[in-house]
Tab-separated table of C-alpha atoms and ligand atoms in Angstrom:
chain	number	residue	atom	x	y	z
A	1	MET	CA	-27.749	-11.153	9.722
A	2	ILE	CA	-25.457	-13.389	7.697
A	3	ASN	CA	-21.827	-12.385	7.215
A	4	ARG	CA	-20.059	-13.819	4.158
A	5	ARG	CA	-16.272	-13.859	4.444
A	6	VAL	CA	-13.111	-14.872	2.604
A	7	VAL	CA	-11.047	-17.025	4.954
A	8	LEU	CA	-7.631	-18.660	4.726
A	9	ALA	CA	-8.079	-22.254	3.533
A	10	ALA	CA	-4.376	-23.206	3.351
A	11	HIS	CA	-1.157	-21.544	4.452
A	12	VAL	CA	0.353	-19.816	1.431
A	13	SER	CA	3.642	-21.239	0.190
A	14	GLY	CA	5.436	-19.517	-2.699
A	15	MET	CA	3.096	-17.621	-4.999
A	16	PRO	CA	-0.420	-17.385	-3.560
A	17	ARG	CA	-3.123	-19.413	-5.322
A	18	GLU	CA	-6.841	-18.812	-5.430
A	19	SER	CA	-7.306	-22.213	-3.756
A	20	ASP	CA	-5.537	-20.875	-0.649
A	21	PHE	CA	-8.800	-19.074	0.140
A	22	ARG	CA	-12.451	-20.055	0.502
A	23	ILE	CA	-15.712	-18.273	1.196
A	24	ASP	CA	-17.870	-19.117	4.191
A	25	ALA	CA	-20.855	-17.568	5.943
A	26	VAL	CA	-21.461	-17.063	9.647
A	27	ASP	CA	-24.244	-15.551	11.714
A	28	GLN	CA	-23.773	-11.960	12.793
A	29	PRO	CA	-25.689	-11.386	16.038
A	30	PRO	CA	-27.260	-7.949	16.644
A	31	PRO	CA	-24.951	-5.471	18.387
A	32	GLY	CA	-24.572	-5.898	22.155
A	33	GLU	CA	-23.943	-3.133	24.694
A	34	GLY	CA	-21.913	-0.326	23.053
A	35	GLU	CA	-21.323	-2.357	19.883
A	36	VAL	CA	-21.528	-1.157	16.297
A	37	VAL	CA	-22.070	-3.289	13.165
A	38	VAL	CA	-20.620	-1.985	9.898
A	39	ARG	CA	-21.398	-3.137	6.353
A	40	ASN	CA	-18.155	-2.978	4.369
A	41	HIS	CA	-18.575	-1.259	1.017
A	42	TYR	CA	-14.917	-1.542	-0.041
A	43	VAL	CA	-12.100	-3.802	1.175
A	44	SER	CA	-8.460	-3.429	0.203
A	45	VAL	CA	-6.121	-5.910	-1.480
A	46	ASP	CA	-2.574	-5.476	-0.166
A	47	PRO	CA	0.712	-7.201	-1.057
A	48	GLY	CA	1.883	-6.700	2.527
A	49	MET	CA	-0.843	-9.131	3.657
A	50	ARG	CA	1.226	-11.962	2.148
A	51	GLY	CA	3.534	-11.968	5.197
A	52	ARG	CA	0.675	-13.015	7.478
A	53	LEU	CA	-0.617	-15.843	5.302
A	54	SER	CA	2.199	-18.390	5.505
A	55	GLY	CA	1.642	-19.250	9.154
A	56	GLU	CA	4.986	-17.760	10.220
A	57	ALA	CA	5.363	-14.921	12.709
A	58	SER	CA	6.004	-11.484	11.219
A	59	TYR	CA	5.745	-8.117	12.957
A	60	THR	CA	2.039	-8.876	13.066
A	61	ALA	CA	0.498	-12.208	14.072
A	62	PRO	CA	-0.093	-14.790	11.316
A	63	VAL	CA	-3.670	-15.401	10.144
A	64	PRO	CA	-4.826	-18.795	11.488
A	65	LEU	CA	-6.463	-21.224	9.051
A	66	GLY	CA	-10.184	-20.513	8.833
A	67	ASP	CA	-9.772	-16.863	9.879
A	68	VAL	CA	-10.764	-13.862	7.800
A	69	VAL	CA	-8.015	-12.384	5.624
A	70	GLY	CA	-7.115	-8.966	7.018
A	71	SER	CA	-7.429	-5.723	5.068
A	72	ALA	CA	-8.509	-2.135	5.363
A	73	THR	CA	-12.242	-1.562	4.984
A	74	VAL	CA	-14.624	1.305	4.514
A	75	GLY	CA	-18.342	1.071	5.062
A	76	ARG	CA	-21.454	2.305	6.826
A	77	VAL	CA	-22.857	1.631	10.239
A	78	ILE	CA	-25.965	-0.556	9.781
A	79	ALA	CA	-26.800	-1.393	13.405
A	80	SER	CA	-25.655	0.407	16.531
A	81	ASN	CA	-25.979	0.241	20.273
A	82	ASN	CA	-23.777	3.258	20.665
A	83	ASP	CA	-24.998	6.871	20.406
A	84	ALA	CA	-21.586	8.065	19.218
A	85	TRP	CA	-21.856	5.883	16.084
A	86	PRO	CA	-25.280	6.394	14.464
A	87	VAL	CA	-26.649	4.176	11.714
A	88	GLY	CA	-25.674	5.488	8.289
A	89	GLU	CA	-22.310	6.911	9.317
A	90	TRP	CA	-19.323	6.191	7.003
A	91	VAL	CA	-16.364	4.662	8.831
A	92	ALA	CA	-12.965	3.258	7.933
A	93	GLY	CA	-11.759	0.155	9.730
A	94	ALA	CA	-9.717	-2.989	9.359
A	95	PHE	CA	-12.361	-5.714	9.305
A	96	GLY	CA	-10.793	-7.672	6.446
A	97	TRP	CA	-12.362	-9.550	3.570
A	98	GLN	CA	-15.896	-9.862	4.894
A	99	GLU	CA	-19.248	-8.197	4.401
A	100	LEU	CA	-19.760	-7.113	8.005
A	101	GLY	CA	-17.568	-5.906	10.850
A	102	LEU	CA	-18.267	-5.579	14.568
A	103	SER	CA	-16.707	-2.795	16.604
A	104	PRO	CA	-16.864	-2.949	20.404
A	105	GLY	CA	-17.486	0.577	21.679
A	106	GLY	CA	-16.296	2.170	18.417
A	107	ARG	CA	-12.798	0.688	18.744
A	108	GLY	CA	-10.966	0.106	15.466
A	109	ILE	CA	-13.119	2.461	13.409
A	110	ARG	CA	-12.669	6.087	12.484
A	111	ARG	CA	-15.207	8.522	11.145
A	112	ILE	CA	-14.858	9.564	7.541
A	113	PRO	CA	-15.335	13.273	7.071
A	114	GLU	CA	-18.097	14.273	4.695
A	115	GLY	CA	-16.859	16.046	1.604
A	116	PRO	CA	-15.942	15.664	-2.018
A	117	ILE	CA	-13.343	12.941	-1.472
A	118	PRO	CA	-15.085	9.564	-1.909
A	119	PRO	CA	-15.080	7.062	0.984
A	120	SER	CA	-12.889	4.540	-0.878
A	121	ALA	CA	-9.996	7.034	-0.910
A	122	HIS	CA	-9.864	6.791	2.865
A	123	ILE	CA	-8.355	3.299	2.553
A	124	GLY	CA	-6.106	4.328	-0.333
A	125	VAL	CA	-4.418	7.652	-0.796
A	126	LEU	CA	-5.730	8.754	2.639
A	127	GLY	CA	-5.274	5.303	4.154
A	128	ILE	CA	-2.246	3.158	4.905
A	129	PRO	CA	-0.724	3.449	1.391
A	130	GLY	CA	-0.818	7.250	1.360
A	131	LEU	CA	0.449	7.449	4.938
A	132	THR	CA	3.303	5.042	4.160
A	133	ALA	CA	4.308	7.195	1.223
A	134	TYR	CA	4.032	10.364	3.302
A	135	PHE	CA	6.064	9.262	6.332
A	136	GLY	CA	8.491	7.044	4.443
A	137	LEU	CA	9.359	9.760	2.015
A	138	LEU	CA	9.281	12.820	4.260
A	139	ASP	CA	10.640	11.366	7.513
A	140	ILE	CA	13.195	8.910	6.113
A	141	GLY	CA	13.803	10.054	2.526
A	142	GLN	CA	13.752	13.786	3.333
A	143	PRO	CA	13.900	14.965	-0.295
A	144	LYS	CA	15.183	18.457	-0.919
A	145	PRO	CA	14.316	20.721	-3.841
A	146	GLY	CA	16.396	19.812	-6.872
A	147	GLU	CA	17.213	16.305	-5.664
A	148	THR	CA	16.318	13.187	-7.647
A	149	VAL	CA	13.860	10.710	-6.119
A	150	LEU	CA	13.490	7.240	-7.631
A	151	VAL	CA	10.325	5.279	-6.751
A	152	SER	CA	9.592	1.611	-7.521
A	153	THR	CA	6.097	0.163	-8.141
A	154	ALA	CA	5.392	3.800	-8.930
A	155	ALA	CA	1.961	3.161	-10.449
A	156	GLY	CA	0.834	1.344	-7.306
A	157	ALA	CA	-0.961	2.730	-4.278
A	158	VAL	CA	2.108	3.592	-2.194
A	159	GLY	CA	4.476	4.389	-5.062
A	160	SER	CA	2.171	6.778	-6.922
A	161	ALA	CA	1.670	8.821	-3.757
A	162	ALA	CA	5.389	8.764	-2.868
A	163	GLY	CA	6.411	10.078	-6.289
A	164	GLN	CA	3.889	12.900	-6.220
A	165	ILE	CA	4.827	13.904	-2.668
A	166	ALA	CA	8.456	14.038	-3.784
A	167	ARG	CA	7.440	16.301	-6.617
A	168	ILE	CA	5.364	18.530	-4.336
A	169	ASN	CA	8.539	18.932	-2.267
A	170	GLY	CA	10.477	20.167	-5.267
A	171	ALA	CA	12.340	16.985	-6.195
A	172	SER	CA	12.706	15.595	-9.655
A	173	THR	CA	10.897	12.245	-9.730
A	174	VAL	CA	11.541	9.063	-11.701
A	175	GLY	CA	9.225	6.076	-11.393
A	176	ILE	CA	9.681	2.392	-12.195
A	177	ALA	CA	6.511	0.527	-13.203
A	178	GLY	CA	5.452	-2.501	-15.224
A	179	GLY	CA	4.150	-1.632	-18.698
A	180	GLN	CA	3.756	1.324	-21.017
A	181	ALA	CA	0.261	2.319	-19.882
A	182	LYS	CA	1.423	2.708	-16.287
A	183	CYS	CA	4.515	4.642	-17.387
A	184	ARG	CA	2.432	6.988	-19.523
A	185	TRP	CA	0.121	7.658	-16.562
A	186	LEU	CA	3.109	8.576	-14.403
A	187	THR	CA	4.581	11.088	-16.824
A	188	GLU	CA	1.457	12.416	-18.542
A	189	GLU	CA	-0.954	12.629	-15.615
A	190	LEU	CA	1.026	12.545	-12.380
A	191	GLY	CA	3.879	14.786	-13.505
A	192	PHE	CA	6.762	12.349	-12.967
A	193	ASP	CA	9.819	13.591	-14.850
A	194	ALA	CA	10.476	10.145	-16.289
A	195	ALA	CA	9.235	6.583	-16.034
A	196	ILE	CA	11.063	3.303	-16.580
A	197	ASP	CA	9.127	0.279	-17.829
A	198	ARG	CA	10.613	-2.600	-15.846
A	199	LEU	CA	9.134	-5.123	-18.290
A	200	ALA	CA	10.960	-3.563	-21.250
A	201	GLU	CA	14.344	-2.912	-19.621
A	202	PRO	CA	16.682	-5.908	-19.455
A	203	ASP	CA	19.313	-3.866	-17.580
A	204	MET	CA	17.711	-1.857	-14.780
A	205	ALA	CA	20.990	-0.201	-13.730
A	206	ALA	CA	21.487	1.109	-17.272
A	207	ALA	CA	17.894	2.359	-17.429
A	208	VAL	CA	18.133	4.186	-14.091
A	209	ALA	CA	21.544	5.659	-15.051
A	210	ARG	CA	19.967	6.939	-18.269
A	211	GLU	CA	16.950	8.551	-16.557
A	212	CYS	CA	18.886	9.795	-13.510
A	213	PRO	CA	22.118	11.028	-15.141
A	214	ASP	CA	23.287	12.828	-11.978
A	215	GLY	CA	22.480	9.866	-9.734
A	216	VAL	CA	19.737	9.142	-7.203
A	217	ASP	CA	19.405	11.077	-3.939
A	218	VAL	CA	16.434	9.160	-2.525
A	219	PHE	CA	15.346	5.662	-3.519
A	220	PHE	CA	11.876	4.775	-2.226
A	221	ASP	CA	11.671	1.030	-2.723
A	222	ASN	CA	8.718	-1.327	-2.651
A	223	VAL	CA	10.344	-4.258	-4.492
A	224	GLY	CA	13.307	-5.680	-2.548
A	225	ASN	CA	16.968	-6.601	-2.860
A	226	SER	CA	16.906	-7.590	-6.543
A	227	LEU	CA	16.174	-3.954	-7.336
A	228	ILE	CA	18.115	-2.293	-4.523
A	229	ASP	CA	21.420	-3.937	-5.444
A	230	PRO	CA	21.757	-2.494	-8.975
A	231	ILE	CA	20.662	0.943	-7.715
A	232	LEU	CA	23.243	1.170	-4.890
A	233	PRO	CA	26.170	2.219	-7.133
A	234	LEU	CA	23.941	4.911	-8.676
A	235	MET	CA	23.195	6.613	-5.355
A	236	ARG	CA	24.617	10.090	-4.841
A	237	GLN	CA	26.668	11.155	-1.863
A	238	HIS	CA	24.581	11.085	1.348
A	239	GLY	CA	21.741	9.334	-0.484
A	240	ARG	CA	18.864	7.750	1.432
A	241	LEU	CA	17.111	4.454	0.749
A	242	VAL	CA	13.586	4.099	2.121
A	243	ILE	CA	12.628	0.437	2.527
A	244	SER	CA	8.861	0.559	2.260
A	245	GLY	CA	8.088	-2.923	0.942
A	246	GLN	CA	9.579	-6.050	-0.635
A	247	THR	CA	6.872	-7.203	-3.004
A	248	ALA	CA	9.239	-9.292	-5.152
A	249	ASP	CA	10.513	-11.138	-2.088
A	250	TYR	CA	7.269	-11.920	-0.277
A	251	ASN	CA	6.711	-15.157	-2.208
A	252	LEU	CA	10.316	-16.359	-2.079
A	253	GLY	CA	11.844	-18.613	0.534
A	254	ARG	CA	14.857	-17.349	2.449
A	255	GLU	CA	17.285	-19.284	0.212
A	256	GLU	CA	15.686	-17.950	-2.974
A	257	ARG	CA	15.977	-14.272	-2.059
A	258	VAL	CA	18.727	-12.193	-3.653
A	259	GLY	CA	21.344	-10.663	-1.355
A	260	LEU	CA	23.091	-7.286	-1.606
A	261	LYS	CA	26.540	-7.267	-3.212
A	262	ASN	CA	27.068	-3.561	-3.793
A	263	THR	CA	27.173	-2.598	-0.119
A	264	ARG	CA	30.512	-0.827	-0.568
A	265	SER	CA	28.422	2.096	-1.844
A	266	PHE	CA	27.207	2.628	1.717
A	267	ILE	CA	30.745	3.686	2.620
A	268	THR	CA	31.886	5.406	-0.537
A	269	ALA	CA	28.637	7.392	-0.915
A	270	ARG	CA	27.841	7.695	2.846
A	271	LEU	CA	24.403	6.164	2.315
A	272	LYS	CA	21.635	5.509	4.813
A	273	MET	CA	18.996	2.809	4.431
A	274	GLN	CA	15.988	2.597	6.737
A	275	GLY	CA	12.720	0.707	6.745
A	276	LEU	CA	9.438	1.752	8.288
A	277	VAL	CA	6.267	0.354	9.788
A	278	VAL	CA	3.702	3.047	9.121
A	279	PHE	CA	1.786	2.368	12.344
A	280	ASP	CA	4.765	3.743	14.289
A	281	TYR	CA	3.620	7.167	13.062
A	282	ALA	CA	0.015	6.753	14.295
A	283	ARG	CA	0.220	9.811	16.565
A	284	GLU	CA	1.055	11.949	13.535
A	285	PHE	CA	-1.610	10.581	11.176
A	286	SER	CA	-3.935	13.565	11.575
A	287	LYS	CA	-1.219	15.985	10.493
A	288	ALA	CA	-0.651	13.822	7.398
A	289	TRP	CA	-4.390	13.583	6.630
A	290	THR	CA	-4.678	17.366	6.670
A	291	GLU	CA	-1.767	17.806	4.298
A	292	LEU	CA	-2.687	14.917	1.959
A	293	THR	CA	-6.294	16.159	1.767
A	294	GLY	CA	-5.092	19.641	0.861
A	295	TRP	CA	-2.918	18.264	-1.936
A	296	ILE	CA	-5.787	16.155	-3.302
A	297	GLN	CA	-8.107	19.159	-3.250
A	298	ASP	CA	-5.658	21.479	-4.988
A	299	GLY	CA	-4.994	18.825	-7.661
A	300	ARG	CA	-1.373	18.105	-6.807
A	301	LEU	CA	-1.989	14.600	-5.490
A	302	LYS	CA	-3.898	12.308	-7.838
A	303	TYR	CA	-4.821	8.705	-7.261
A	304	ARG	CA	-6.226	5.812	-9.174
A	305	GLU	CA	-8.346	2.934	-7.932
A	306	ASP	CA	-8.517	-0.474	-9.577
A	307	ILE	CA	-11.783	-1.992	-8.392
A	308	VAL	CA	-13.172	-5.520	-8.726
A	309	ASP	CA	-16.660	-6.505	-7.635
A	310	GLY	CA	-17.652	-9.001	-4.978
A	311	LEU	CA	-15.977	-11.154	-2.348
A	312	GLU	CA	-15.508	-13.874	-4.971
A	313	SER	CA	-13.057	-11.625	-6.874
A	314	LEU	CA	-10.693	-11.157	-3.951
A	315	PRO	CA	-8.424	-14.246	-4.208
A	316	ALA	CA	-7.676	-13.610	-7.904
A	317	ALA	CA	-7.144	-9.909	-7.217
A	318	PHE	CA	-4.609	-10.786	-4.522
A	319	VAL	CA	-2.746	-13.234	-6.793
A	320	GLY	CA	-2.745	-10.559	-9.510
A	321	LEU	CA	-0.853	-8.078	-7.315
A	322	PHE	CA	2.238	-10.247	-7.677
A	323	GLN	CA	1.861	-10.290	-11.452
A	324	GLY	CA	1.582	-6.518	-11.704
A	325	GLN	CA	-2.083	-6.724	-12.753
A	326	ASN	CA	-3.266	-3.891	-10.539
A	327	PHE	CA	-3.081	-0.315	-11.785
A	328	GLY	CA	-3.360	1.914	-8.712
A	329	ARG	CA	-4.979	1.005	-5.390
A	330	LYS	CA	-6.546	-2.456	-5.611
A	331	LEU	CA	-9.961	-2.628	-3.968
A	332	ALA	CA	-13.003	-4.882	-4.020
A	333	ARG	CA	-16.469	-3.326	-3.939
A	334	LEU	CA	-18.908	-5.341	-1.863
A	335	VAL	CA	-21.940	-3.038	-2.159
A	336	SER	CA	-22.885	-1.592	-5.533
B	401	NAP	N1	6.239	-0.330	5.489
B	401	NAP	C1	4.929	-0.159	5.673
B	401	NAP	O1	4.453	0.219	6.755
B	401	NAP	C2	4.016	-0.452	4.515
B	401	NAP	C3	2.641	-0.131	4.556
B	401	NAP	C4	1.859	-0.406	3.430
B	401	NAP	C5	2.417	-1.011	2.320
B	401	NAP	N2	3.761	-1.315	2.338
B	401	NAP	C6	4.405	-1.965	1.179
B	401	NAP	O2	4.377	-1.100	0.075
B	401	NAP	C7	4.488	-1.874	-1.113
B	401	NAP	C8	3.480	-1.375	-2.124
B	401	NAP	O3	2.162	-1.663	-1.661
B	401	NAP	P1	0.893	-1.256	-2.529
B	401	NAP	O4	-0.321	-1.559	-1.746
B	401	NAP	O5	1.107	0.118	-3.038
B	401	NAP	O6	0.968	-2.290	-3.745
B	401	NAP	P2	1.039	-1.936	-5.289
B	401	NAP	O7	2.371	-1.326	-5.568
B	401	NAP	O8	-0.172	-1.158	-5.664
B	401	NAP	O9	0.915	-3.363	-5.979
B	401	NAP	C9	1.970	-4.264	-6.142
B	401	NAP	C10	2.826	-3.946	-7.379
B	401	NAP	O10	4.109	-4.516	-7.191
B	401	NAP	C11	4.706	-4.726	-8.447
B	401	NAP	N3	5.259	-6.081	-8.460
B	401	NAP	C12	4.609	-7.231	-8.217
B	401	NAP	N4	5.446	-8.270	-8.287
B	401	NAP	C13	6.664	-7.759	-8.597
B	401	NAP	C14	7.957	-8.325	-8.810
B	401	NAP	N5	8.167	-9.648	-8.735
B	401	NAP	N6	8.975	-7.502	-9.090
B	401	NAP	C15	8.793	-6.169	-9.170
B	401	NAP	N7	7.591	-5.570	-8.972
B	401	NAP	C16	6.553	-6.362	-8.682
B	401	NAP	C17	3.625	-4.571	-9.510
B	401	NAP	O11	3.756	-3.272	-10.095
B	401	NAP	P3	4.489	-3.009	-11.495
B	401	NAP	O12	4.194	-4.211	-12.362
B	401	NAP	O13	3.868	-1.766	-11.980
B	401	NAP	O14	5.926	-2.860	-11.190
B	401	NAP	C18	2.348	-4.578	-8.668
B	401	NAP	O15	1.325	-3.852	-9.294
B	401	NAP	C19	4.278	-3.334	-0.698
B	401	NAP	O16	5.525	-3.999	-0.685
B	401	NAP	C20	3.700	-3.224	0.684
B	401	NAP	O17	4.003	-4.352	1.476
B	401	NAP	C21	4.552	-1.044	3.394
């Protein structure tokens, strides 16, 4: 078997470029003792991957030059030397941007339950994005009925789930997204109370003050300091800031990043700000899957996938994340 892959051709500096990646092909030997070979049908495209591509240490190891770019994957077992993982079974894994993945003894893969929810959702709303929204919002944000939850990149994979989970928990929900189509989706289809088009609002503090007239109780942020700073004075007493991601900062050098000036609000409004690494909640994932699945099935949690075709599309899809080109969970389909 031949395995085609997208590998890192150059360490990324500043905004990623398509030329930072290249496609190669390697032999995939048949599975050895206990091994399982998976053909990836969908692979994810994640802004958080940017931190591993510059060659610097993050909370996960950097991707060495020539290595496969990491991502979530979902696919089917195509060759198996392991009775627990029969050929044909759908599994989710983290094999990255490549056609095939090898699991020793079933490690690193999980079975996808059969049912009406399509396999791709298991690396989206039921994958790391949905789990990040779930634990970030419920464990750190802790929204209460009647409170106001503000969510950034609200039409993205994490943000769209976070806003809907806030709503399910009785909070009023305001999303920030780039463009009118995304904002319409939030209010007309996902039930957000209001949406702010970041591309049409020169003064974000004024826009948030307008849409959240009583202030913000929970701010679930995926953007970074340039957005957090203007929101700080708008936080209500005992407000909580959930630091989920920093998409606007990932491509900036340390000196280029904006700092926080409005930190006095932490004292005057008794605020708390906390970040999360979703994998810290791994022991609780099954509880979250049960609840998220229930919400999808009863129609309260909707999701959108933005799918490109083929390995060749992946570098441009990744670059596009930082230009707001994705609308929902960005995926590449490798098997049609
Ligand atoms: N903490 C964790 O454990 C964890 C786990 C998974 C993901 N995350 C983080 O969650 C965040 C969201 O991930 P996702 O997969 O759901 O991505 P996403 O929101 O679906 O895609 C990225 C979006 O970010 C927005 N954006 C891009 N550049 C921007 C800029 N310069 N300023 C403001 N907004 C910008 C764009 O949306 P608009 O144009 O619509 O604004 C773009 O569509 C990421 O920061 C990711 O690293 C954290």
